[in-house]
Short mmCIF file of C-alpha atoms in Angstrom, two decimals:
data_model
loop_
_atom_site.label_atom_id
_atom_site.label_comp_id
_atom_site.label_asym_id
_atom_site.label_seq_id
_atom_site.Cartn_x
_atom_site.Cartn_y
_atom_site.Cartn_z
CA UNK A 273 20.18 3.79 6.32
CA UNK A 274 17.60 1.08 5.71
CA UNK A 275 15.31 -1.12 7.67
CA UNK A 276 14.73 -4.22 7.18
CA UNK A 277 10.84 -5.42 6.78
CA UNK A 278 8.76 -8.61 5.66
CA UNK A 279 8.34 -6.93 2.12
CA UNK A 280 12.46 -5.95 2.03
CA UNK A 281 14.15 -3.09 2.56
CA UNK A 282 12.76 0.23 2.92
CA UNK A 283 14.84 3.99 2.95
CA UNK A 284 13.94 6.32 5.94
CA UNK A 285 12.21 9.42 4.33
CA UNK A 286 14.10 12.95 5.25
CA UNK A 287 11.54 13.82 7.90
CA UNK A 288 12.66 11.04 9.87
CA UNK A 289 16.30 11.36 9.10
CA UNK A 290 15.89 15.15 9.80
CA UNK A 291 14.25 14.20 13.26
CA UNK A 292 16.73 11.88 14.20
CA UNK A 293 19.13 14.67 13.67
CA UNK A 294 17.32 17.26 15.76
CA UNK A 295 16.97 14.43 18.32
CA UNK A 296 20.13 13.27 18.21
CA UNK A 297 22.06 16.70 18.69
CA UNK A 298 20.02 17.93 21.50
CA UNK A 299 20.39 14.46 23.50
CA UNK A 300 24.23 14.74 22.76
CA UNK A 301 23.96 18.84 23.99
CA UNK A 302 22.43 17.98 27.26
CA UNK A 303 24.45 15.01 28.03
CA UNK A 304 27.60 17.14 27.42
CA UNK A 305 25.52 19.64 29.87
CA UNK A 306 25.29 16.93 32.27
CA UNK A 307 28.49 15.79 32.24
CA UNK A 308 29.62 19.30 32.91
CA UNK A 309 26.90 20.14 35.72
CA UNK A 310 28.01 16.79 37.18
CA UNK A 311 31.80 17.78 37.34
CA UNK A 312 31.04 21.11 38.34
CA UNK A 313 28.74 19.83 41.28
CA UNK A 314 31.50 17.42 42.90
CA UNK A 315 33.91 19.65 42.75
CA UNK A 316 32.04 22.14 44.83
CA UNK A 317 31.43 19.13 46.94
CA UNK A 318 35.24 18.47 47.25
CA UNK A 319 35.81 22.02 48.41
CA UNK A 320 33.00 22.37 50.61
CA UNK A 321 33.86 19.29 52.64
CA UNK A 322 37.81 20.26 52.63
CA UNK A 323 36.70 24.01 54.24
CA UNK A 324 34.27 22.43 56.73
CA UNK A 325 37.15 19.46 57.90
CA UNK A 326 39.75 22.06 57.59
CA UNK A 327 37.70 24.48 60.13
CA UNK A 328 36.79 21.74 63.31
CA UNK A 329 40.55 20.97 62.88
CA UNK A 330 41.72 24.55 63.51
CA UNK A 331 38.99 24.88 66.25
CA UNK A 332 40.43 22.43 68.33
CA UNK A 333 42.40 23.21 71.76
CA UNK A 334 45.85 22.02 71.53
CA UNK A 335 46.25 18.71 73.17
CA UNK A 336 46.92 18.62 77.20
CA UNK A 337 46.99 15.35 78.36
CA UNK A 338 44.76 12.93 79.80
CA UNK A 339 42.66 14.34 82.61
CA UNK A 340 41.24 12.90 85.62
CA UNK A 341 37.20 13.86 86.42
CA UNK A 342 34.69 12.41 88.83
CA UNK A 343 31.81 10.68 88.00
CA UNK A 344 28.45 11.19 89.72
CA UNK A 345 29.33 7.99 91.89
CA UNK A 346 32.65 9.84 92.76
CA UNK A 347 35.03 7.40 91.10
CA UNK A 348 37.44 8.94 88.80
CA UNK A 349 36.99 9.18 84.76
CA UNK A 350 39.73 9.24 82.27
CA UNK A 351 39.57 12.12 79.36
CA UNK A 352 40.82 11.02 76.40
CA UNK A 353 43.53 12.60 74.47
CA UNK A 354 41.96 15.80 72.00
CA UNK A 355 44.14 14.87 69.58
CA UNK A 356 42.35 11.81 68.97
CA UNK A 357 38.64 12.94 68.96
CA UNK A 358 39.43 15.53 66.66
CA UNK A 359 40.48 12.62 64.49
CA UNK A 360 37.64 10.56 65.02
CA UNK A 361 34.87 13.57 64.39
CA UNK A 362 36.91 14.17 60.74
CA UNK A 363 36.14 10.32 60.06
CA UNK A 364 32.77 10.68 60.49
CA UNK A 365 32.37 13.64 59.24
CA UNK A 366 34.18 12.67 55.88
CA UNK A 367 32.20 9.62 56.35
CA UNK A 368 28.85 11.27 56.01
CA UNK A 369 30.44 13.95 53.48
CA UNK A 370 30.98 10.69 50.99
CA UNK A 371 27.44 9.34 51.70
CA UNK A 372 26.41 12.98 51.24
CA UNK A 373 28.21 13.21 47.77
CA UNK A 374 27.56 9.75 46.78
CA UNK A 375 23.21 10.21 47.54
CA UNK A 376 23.41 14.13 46.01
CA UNK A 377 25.59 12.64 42.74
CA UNK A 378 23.61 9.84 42.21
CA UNK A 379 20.10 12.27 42.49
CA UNK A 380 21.76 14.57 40.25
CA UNK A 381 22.23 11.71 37.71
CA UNK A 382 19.00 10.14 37.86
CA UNK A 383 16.99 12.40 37.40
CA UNK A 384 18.96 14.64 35.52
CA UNK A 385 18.95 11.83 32.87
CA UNK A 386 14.98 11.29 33.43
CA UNK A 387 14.48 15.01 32.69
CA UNK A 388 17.08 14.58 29.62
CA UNK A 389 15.18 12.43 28.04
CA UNK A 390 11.36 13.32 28.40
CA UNK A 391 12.75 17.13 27.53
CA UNK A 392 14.99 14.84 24.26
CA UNK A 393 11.55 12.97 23.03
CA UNK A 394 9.66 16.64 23.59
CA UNK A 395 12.48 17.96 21.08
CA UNK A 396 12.33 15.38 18.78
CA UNK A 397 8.33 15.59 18.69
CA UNK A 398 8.13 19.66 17.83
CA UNK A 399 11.78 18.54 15.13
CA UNK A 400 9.56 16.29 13.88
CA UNK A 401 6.18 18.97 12.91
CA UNK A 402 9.11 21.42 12.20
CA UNK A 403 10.43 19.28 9.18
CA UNK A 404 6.97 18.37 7.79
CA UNK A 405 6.17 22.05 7.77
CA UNK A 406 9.77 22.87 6.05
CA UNK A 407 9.46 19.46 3.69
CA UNK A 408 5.08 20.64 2.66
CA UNK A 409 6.66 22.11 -0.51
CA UNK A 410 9.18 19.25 -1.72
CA UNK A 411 5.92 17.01 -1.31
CA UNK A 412 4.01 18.99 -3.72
CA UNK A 413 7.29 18.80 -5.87
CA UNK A 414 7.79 15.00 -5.42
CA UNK A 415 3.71 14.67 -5.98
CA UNK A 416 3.70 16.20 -9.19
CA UNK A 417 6.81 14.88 -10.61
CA UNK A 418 5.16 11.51 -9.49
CA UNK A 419 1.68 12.34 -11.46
CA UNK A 420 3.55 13.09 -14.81
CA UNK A 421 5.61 10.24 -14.63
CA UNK A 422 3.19 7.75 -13.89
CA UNK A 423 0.41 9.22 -16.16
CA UNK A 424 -0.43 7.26 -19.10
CA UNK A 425 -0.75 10.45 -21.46
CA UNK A 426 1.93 12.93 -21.02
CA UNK A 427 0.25 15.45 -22.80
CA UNK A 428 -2.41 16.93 -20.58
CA UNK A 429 -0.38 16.13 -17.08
CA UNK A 430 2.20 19.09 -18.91
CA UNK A 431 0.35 21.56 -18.15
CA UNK A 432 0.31 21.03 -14.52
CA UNK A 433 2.49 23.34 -12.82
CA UNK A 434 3.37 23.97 -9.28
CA UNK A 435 3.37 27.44 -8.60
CA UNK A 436 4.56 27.54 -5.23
CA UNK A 437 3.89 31.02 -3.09
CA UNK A 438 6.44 32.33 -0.69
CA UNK A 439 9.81 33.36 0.06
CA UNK A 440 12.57 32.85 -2.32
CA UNK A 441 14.08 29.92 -0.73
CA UNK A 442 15.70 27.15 -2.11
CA UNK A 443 12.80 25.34 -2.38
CA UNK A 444 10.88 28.17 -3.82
CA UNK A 445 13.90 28.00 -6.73
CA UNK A 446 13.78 24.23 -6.96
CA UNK A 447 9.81 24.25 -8.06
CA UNK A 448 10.37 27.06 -10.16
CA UNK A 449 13.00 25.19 -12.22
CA UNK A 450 10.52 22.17 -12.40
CA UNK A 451 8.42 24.15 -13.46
CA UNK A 452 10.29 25.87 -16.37
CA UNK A 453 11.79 22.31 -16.47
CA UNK A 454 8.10 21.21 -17.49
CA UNK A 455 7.11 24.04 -19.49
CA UNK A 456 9.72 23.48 -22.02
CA UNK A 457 9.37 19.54 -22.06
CA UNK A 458 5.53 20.26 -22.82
CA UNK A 459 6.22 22.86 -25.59
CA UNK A 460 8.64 20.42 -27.24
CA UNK A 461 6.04 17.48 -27.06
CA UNK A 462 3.38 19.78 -28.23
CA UNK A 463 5.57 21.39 -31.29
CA UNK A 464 6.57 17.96 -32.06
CA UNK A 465 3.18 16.07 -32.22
CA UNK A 466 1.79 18.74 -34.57
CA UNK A 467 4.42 19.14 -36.79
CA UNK A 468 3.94 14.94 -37.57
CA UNK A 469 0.18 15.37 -37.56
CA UNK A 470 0.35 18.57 -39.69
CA UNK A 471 3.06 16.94 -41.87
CA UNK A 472 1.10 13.58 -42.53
CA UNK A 473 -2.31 15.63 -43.21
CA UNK A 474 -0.91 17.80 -45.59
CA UNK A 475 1.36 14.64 -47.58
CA UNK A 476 -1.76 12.46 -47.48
CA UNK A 477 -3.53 15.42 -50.03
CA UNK A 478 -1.11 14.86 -52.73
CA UNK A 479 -0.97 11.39 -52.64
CA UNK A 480 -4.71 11.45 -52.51
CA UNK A 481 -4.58 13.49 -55.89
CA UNK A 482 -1.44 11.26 -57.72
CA UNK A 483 -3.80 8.31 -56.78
CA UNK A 484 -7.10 9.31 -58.74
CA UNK A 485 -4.93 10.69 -61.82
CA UNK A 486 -3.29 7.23 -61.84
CA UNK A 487 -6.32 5.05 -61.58
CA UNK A 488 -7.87 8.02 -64.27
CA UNK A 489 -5.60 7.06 -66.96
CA UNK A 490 -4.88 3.61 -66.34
CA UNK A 491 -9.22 3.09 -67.04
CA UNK A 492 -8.63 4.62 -70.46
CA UNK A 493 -9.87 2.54 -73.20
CA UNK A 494 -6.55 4.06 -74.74
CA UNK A 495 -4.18 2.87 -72.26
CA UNK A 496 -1.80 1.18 -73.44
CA UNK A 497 -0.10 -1.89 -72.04
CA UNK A 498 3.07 0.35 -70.82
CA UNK A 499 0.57 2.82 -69.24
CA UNK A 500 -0.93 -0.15 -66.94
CA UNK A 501 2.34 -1.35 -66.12
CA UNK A 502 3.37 2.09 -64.98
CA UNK A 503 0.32 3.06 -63.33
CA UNK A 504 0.35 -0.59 -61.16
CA UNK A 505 3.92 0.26 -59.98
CA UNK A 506 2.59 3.93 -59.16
CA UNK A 507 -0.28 3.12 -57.28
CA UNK A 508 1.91 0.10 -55.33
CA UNK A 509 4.55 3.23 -54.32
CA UNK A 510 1.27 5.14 -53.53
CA UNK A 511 -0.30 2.29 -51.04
CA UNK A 512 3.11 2.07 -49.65
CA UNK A 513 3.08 5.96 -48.53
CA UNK A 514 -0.06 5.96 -47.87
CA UNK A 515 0.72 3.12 -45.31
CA UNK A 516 3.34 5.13 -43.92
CA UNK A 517 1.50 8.43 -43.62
CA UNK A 518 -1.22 6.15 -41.97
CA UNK A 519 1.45 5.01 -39.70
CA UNK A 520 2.57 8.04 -38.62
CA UNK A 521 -0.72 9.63 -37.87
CA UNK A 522 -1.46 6.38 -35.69
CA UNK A 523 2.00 6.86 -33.86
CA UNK A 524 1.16 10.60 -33.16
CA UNK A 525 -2.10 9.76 -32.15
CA UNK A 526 -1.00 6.70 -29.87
CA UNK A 527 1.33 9.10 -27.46
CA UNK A 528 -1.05 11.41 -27.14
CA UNK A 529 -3.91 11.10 -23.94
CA UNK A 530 -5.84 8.02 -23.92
CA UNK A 531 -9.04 9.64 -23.19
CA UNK A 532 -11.75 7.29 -23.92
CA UNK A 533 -11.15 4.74 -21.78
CA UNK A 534 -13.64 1.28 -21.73
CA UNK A 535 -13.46 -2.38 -20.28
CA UNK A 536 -12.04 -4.46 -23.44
CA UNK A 537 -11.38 -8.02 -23.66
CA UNK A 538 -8.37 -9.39 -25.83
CA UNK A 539 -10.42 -12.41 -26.24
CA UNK A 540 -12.40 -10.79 -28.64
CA UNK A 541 -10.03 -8.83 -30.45
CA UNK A 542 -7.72 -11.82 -31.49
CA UNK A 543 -10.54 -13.65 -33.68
CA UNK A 544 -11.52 -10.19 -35.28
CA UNK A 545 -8.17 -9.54 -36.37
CA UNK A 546 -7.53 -12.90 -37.46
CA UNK A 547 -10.45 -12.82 -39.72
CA UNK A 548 -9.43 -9.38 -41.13
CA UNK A 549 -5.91 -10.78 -41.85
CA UNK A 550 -7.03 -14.32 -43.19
CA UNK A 551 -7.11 -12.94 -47.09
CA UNK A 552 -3.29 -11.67 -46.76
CA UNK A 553 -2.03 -14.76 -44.89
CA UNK A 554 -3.69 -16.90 -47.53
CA UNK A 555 -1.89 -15.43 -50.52
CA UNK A 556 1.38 -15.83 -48.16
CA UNK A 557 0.81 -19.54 -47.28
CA UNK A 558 0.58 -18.92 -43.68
CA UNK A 559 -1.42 -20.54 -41.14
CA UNK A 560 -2.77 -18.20 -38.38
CA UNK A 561 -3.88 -20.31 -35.19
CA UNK A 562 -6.11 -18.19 -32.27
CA UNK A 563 -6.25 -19.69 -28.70
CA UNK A 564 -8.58 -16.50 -27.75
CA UNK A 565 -8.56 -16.60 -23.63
CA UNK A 566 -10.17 -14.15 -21.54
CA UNK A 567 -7.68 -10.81 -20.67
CA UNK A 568 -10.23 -8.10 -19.58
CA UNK A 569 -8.34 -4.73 -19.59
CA UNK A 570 -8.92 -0.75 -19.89
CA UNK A 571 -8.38 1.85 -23.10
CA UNK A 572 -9.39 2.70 -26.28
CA UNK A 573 -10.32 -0.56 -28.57
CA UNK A 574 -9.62 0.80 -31.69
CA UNK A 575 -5.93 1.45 -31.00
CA UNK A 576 -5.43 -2.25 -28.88
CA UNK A 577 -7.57 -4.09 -31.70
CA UNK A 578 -4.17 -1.97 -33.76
CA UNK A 579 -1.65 -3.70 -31.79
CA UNK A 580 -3.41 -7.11 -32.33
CA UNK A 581 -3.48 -6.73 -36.11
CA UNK A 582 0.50 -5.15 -36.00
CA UNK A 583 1.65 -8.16 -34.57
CA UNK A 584 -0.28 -10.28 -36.79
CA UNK A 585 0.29 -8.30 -39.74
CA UNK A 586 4.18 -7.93 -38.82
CA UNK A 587 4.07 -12.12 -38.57
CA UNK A 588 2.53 -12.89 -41.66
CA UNK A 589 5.31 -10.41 -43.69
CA UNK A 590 8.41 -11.38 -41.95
CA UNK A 591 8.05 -15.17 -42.08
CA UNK A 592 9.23 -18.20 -43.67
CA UNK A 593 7.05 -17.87 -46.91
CA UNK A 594 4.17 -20.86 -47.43
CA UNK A 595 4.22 -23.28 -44.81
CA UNK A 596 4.66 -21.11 -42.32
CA UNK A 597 2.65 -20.23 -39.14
CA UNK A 598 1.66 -17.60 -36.67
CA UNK A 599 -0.07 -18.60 -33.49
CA UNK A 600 -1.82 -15.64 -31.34
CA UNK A 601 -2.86 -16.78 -27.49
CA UNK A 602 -4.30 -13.84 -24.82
CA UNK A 603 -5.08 -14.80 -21.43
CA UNK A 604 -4.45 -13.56 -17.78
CA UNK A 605 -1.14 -14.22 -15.98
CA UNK A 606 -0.16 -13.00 -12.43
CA UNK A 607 -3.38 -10.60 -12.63
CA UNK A 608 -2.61 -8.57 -15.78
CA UNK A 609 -3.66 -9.25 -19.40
CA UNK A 610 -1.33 -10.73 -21.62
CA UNK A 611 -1.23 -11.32 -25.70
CA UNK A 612 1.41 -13.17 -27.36
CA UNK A 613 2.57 -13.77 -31.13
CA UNK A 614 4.75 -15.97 -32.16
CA UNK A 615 5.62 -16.96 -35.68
CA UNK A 616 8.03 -19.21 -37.30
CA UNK A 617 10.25 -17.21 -40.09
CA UNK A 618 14.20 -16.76 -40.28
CA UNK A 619 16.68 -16.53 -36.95
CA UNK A 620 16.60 -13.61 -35.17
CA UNK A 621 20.17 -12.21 -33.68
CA UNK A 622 18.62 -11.19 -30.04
CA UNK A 623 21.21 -7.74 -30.49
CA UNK A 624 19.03 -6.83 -33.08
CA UNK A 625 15.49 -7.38 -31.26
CA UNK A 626 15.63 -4.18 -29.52
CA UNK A 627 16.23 -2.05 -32.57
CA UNK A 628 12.72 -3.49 -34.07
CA UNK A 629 10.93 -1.31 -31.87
CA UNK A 630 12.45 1.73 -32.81
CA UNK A 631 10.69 3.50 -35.89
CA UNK A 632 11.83 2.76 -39.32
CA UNK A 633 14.35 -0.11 -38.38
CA UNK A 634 13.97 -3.89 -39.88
CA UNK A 635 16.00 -6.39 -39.66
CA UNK A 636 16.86 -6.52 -43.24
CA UNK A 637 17.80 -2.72 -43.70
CA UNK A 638 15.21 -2.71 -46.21
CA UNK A 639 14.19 0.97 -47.46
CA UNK A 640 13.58 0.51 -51.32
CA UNK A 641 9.46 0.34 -52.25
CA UNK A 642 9.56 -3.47 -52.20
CA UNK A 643 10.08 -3.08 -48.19
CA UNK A 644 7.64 -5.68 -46.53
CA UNK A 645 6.05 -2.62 -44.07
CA UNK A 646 6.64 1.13 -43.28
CA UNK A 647 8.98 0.41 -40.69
CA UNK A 648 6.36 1.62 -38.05
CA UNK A 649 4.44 -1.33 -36.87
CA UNK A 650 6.55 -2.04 -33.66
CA UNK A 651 7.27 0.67 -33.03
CA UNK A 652 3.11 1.62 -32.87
CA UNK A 653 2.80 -0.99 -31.06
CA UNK A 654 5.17 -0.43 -28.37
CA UNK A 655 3.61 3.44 -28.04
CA UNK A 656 0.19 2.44 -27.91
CA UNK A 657 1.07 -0.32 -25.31
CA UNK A 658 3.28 2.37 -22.94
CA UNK A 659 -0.02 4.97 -23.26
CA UNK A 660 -2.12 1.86 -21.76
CA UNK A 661 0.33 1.58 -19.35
CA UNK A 662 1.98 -1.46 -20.14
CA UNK A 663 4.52 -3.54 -21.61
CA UNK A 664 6.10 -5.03 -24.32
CA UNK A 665 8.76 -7.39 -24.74
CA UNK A 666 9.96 -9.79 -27.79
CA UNK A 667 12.49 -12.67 -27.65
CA UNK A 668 14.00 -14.60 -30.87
CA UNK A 669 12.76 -18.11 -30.66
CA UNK A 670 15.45 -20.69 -31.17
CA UNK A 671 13.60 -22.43 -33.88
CA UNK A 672 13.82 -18.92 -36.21
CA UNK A 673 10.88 -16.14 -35.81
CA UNK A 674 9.97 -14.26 -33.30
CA UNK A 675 7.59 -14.02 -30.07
CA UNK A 676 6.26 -10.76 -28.89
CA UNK A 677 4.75 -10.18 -25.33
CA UNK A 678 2.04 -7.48 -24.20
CA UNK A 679 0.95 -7.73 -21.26
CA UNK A 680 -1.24 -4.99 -20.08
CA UNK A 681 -3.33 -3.94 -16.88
CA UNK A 682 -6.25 -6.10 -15.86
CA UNK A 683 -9.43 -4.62 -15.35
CA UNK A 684 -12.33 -6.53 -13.85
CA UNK A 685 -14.42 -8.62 -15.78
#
């Protein structure tokens, strides 16, 4: 059932729907009550006037005749025939039985239906603090459920449980499911977070040690011109797993809780980043245009100043070579903060846009150490975005390249 209202339509919540119900069986009880009292009420009418007509008729004398009596002035005065009064008293008398029946039926359904429905709107009152009573624990349910969902760090709302007290009822069993339901969801999360943060802190060690050995021997005065060779393409593998390491830490840390949380305005972020990515778009050939407008919103700066510098970054590598361009705007549209970067660069098939986001996807399928990127920068992006509570959407422009869209909540200025 829905209602229709200025802002659209709207459901009827259960406690309403349950009220109804308890209202609308107990009208329907006492009209079939009333229907019943009213039969049963004529019908002793019926018989009551049937004995009463049935008893003057048998009381009667038979009939004799007309006779002749005097009145006071001594002239004579005719009798009429018995016959016919006794006739004449049953009219009237079923006469007023009717209006009798007719006054006592149409009592009996007045105010029976008055005292129907004052004793109906009592009902549906008590139905109504009856169902929020039985409905108190599905709102805890519902308000939990609602708090984990709509939490921008899943991590800490896990641990929230219900813990309902009181009989085993069915909705005793339905919050403790959710909350084994939860439970498990927040081990997994857990368990899953530290293995990548445990996994990238203990790969980053090795690396760390390959690195110095390399740079060691290639600053030999006996290194030869093989050795430097080798120890360039070494250290280039190196940077390229250290960037993905890096990567992964970043996307670990991104979906966890956002708990630092400060005013920060895009505006100031987009010249920064353009600044820190100026030397690598100038050895690309690529022009990087700001149009910095104000887009006050809420979180950690450090990891939105990393979605700037993603998107700029991921522009730069996948475009068009020299000549190319990649044009970053913020501002505030329909009260939220948005950032967009577009670049110019090779067609985009829009099947394949969604795929960027996921981790370790490009467009090209490229996995060999020449790769462009880790394969993570979208896919950081698009965490770090969803922990801020907002979104993140890229479309292929028809020209070739690709425009990305964050827009995020607005906080005041």
């Amino acid at each position: 059932m829905k209602i229709s209202a200025i802002g659209g339509p709207r459901r009827v919540s259960l406690r309403a729907r349950l009220t109804l119900t308890y209202g609308g069986l107990f009208l329907a009880a006492g009209l079939l009550l009333l229907g019943v009292t009213y039969g049963l009420f004529t019908q002793q009418l019926d018989r009551s006037g049937t004995r009463v007509l049935a008893r003057v008729t048998t009381q009667q004398p038979p009939s004799g005749g007309d006779r002749t009596l005097l009145n006071v002035d001594g002239t004579p005065r005719a009798v009429p025939d018995t016959a016919k009064a006794t006739a004449e008293i049953e009219r009237l008398m079923r006469k007023q039985h009717d209006e009798y029946e007719a006054a006592a039926t149409k009592s009996l359904v007045t105010q029976g239906s008055i005292a129907l429905l004052v004793v109906a709107g009592i009902a549906a009152g008590f139905g109504w603090l009856i169902a929020g009573r039985v409905l108190a624990p599905l709102h805890r349910v519902t308000e939990t459920a609602r708090r984990i969902a709509r939490a921008p760090a899943a991590d800490r709302v896990l641990h929230e449980r219900i813990a309902l007290r009181g009989p085993h009822d069915e909705v005793r069993e339905l919050a403790d499911t959710f909350d084994t339901m939860v439970e498990r969801l927040d081990r997994s999360f857990d368990g899953q977070r530290r293995f990548v943060a445990n996994a990238s802190h203990e790969l980053r060690t090795p690396l760390t040690l390959g690195r110095a050995l390399v740079e060691v021997a290639m600053h030999r005065k006996t290194a030869s011109p093989d050795v430097l060779r080798l120890g360039e393409d070494l250290l280039q593998i190196t940077s390229r797993h250290e960037r993905l390491i890096g990567g992964l830490l970043l996307l670990a840390r991104s979906e966890n809780e956002i708990t630092g949380r400060a005013p920060v305005d895009l505006a100031d972020v987009v010249p920064h980043v353009a600044a820190r990515t100026a030397p690598e778009a100038e050895q690309a050939g690529i022009t990087v245009t700001t149009v910095p407008g104000e887009a006050m919103t809420s979180g950690d700066a450090l990891l939105l100043e990393r979605v700037v510098e993603n998107l700029v970054e991921n522009g730069i590598r996948h475009n068009s070579g020299p000549g190319g361009w990649v044009r970053v705007t913020s501002g505030t549209r329909d009260g939220r903060a948005v950032l967009e970067v577009a670049n110019s660069g090779p067609p985009v098939p829009s099947y394949e846009v969604p795929g960027l986001f996921e981790p370790f996807r490009r467009l090209d399928g490229d996995r060999v150490v020449t790769a462009k990127g880790a394969g993570l920068g979208l896919s950081i992006v698009q965490s770090i975005v969803r922990a801020h509570d907002g979104d993140v959407t890229a479309r292929p422009r028809p020209e070739g390249g690709l425009s990305v869209t964050v827009t995020l909540p607005a906080a005041p200025p």
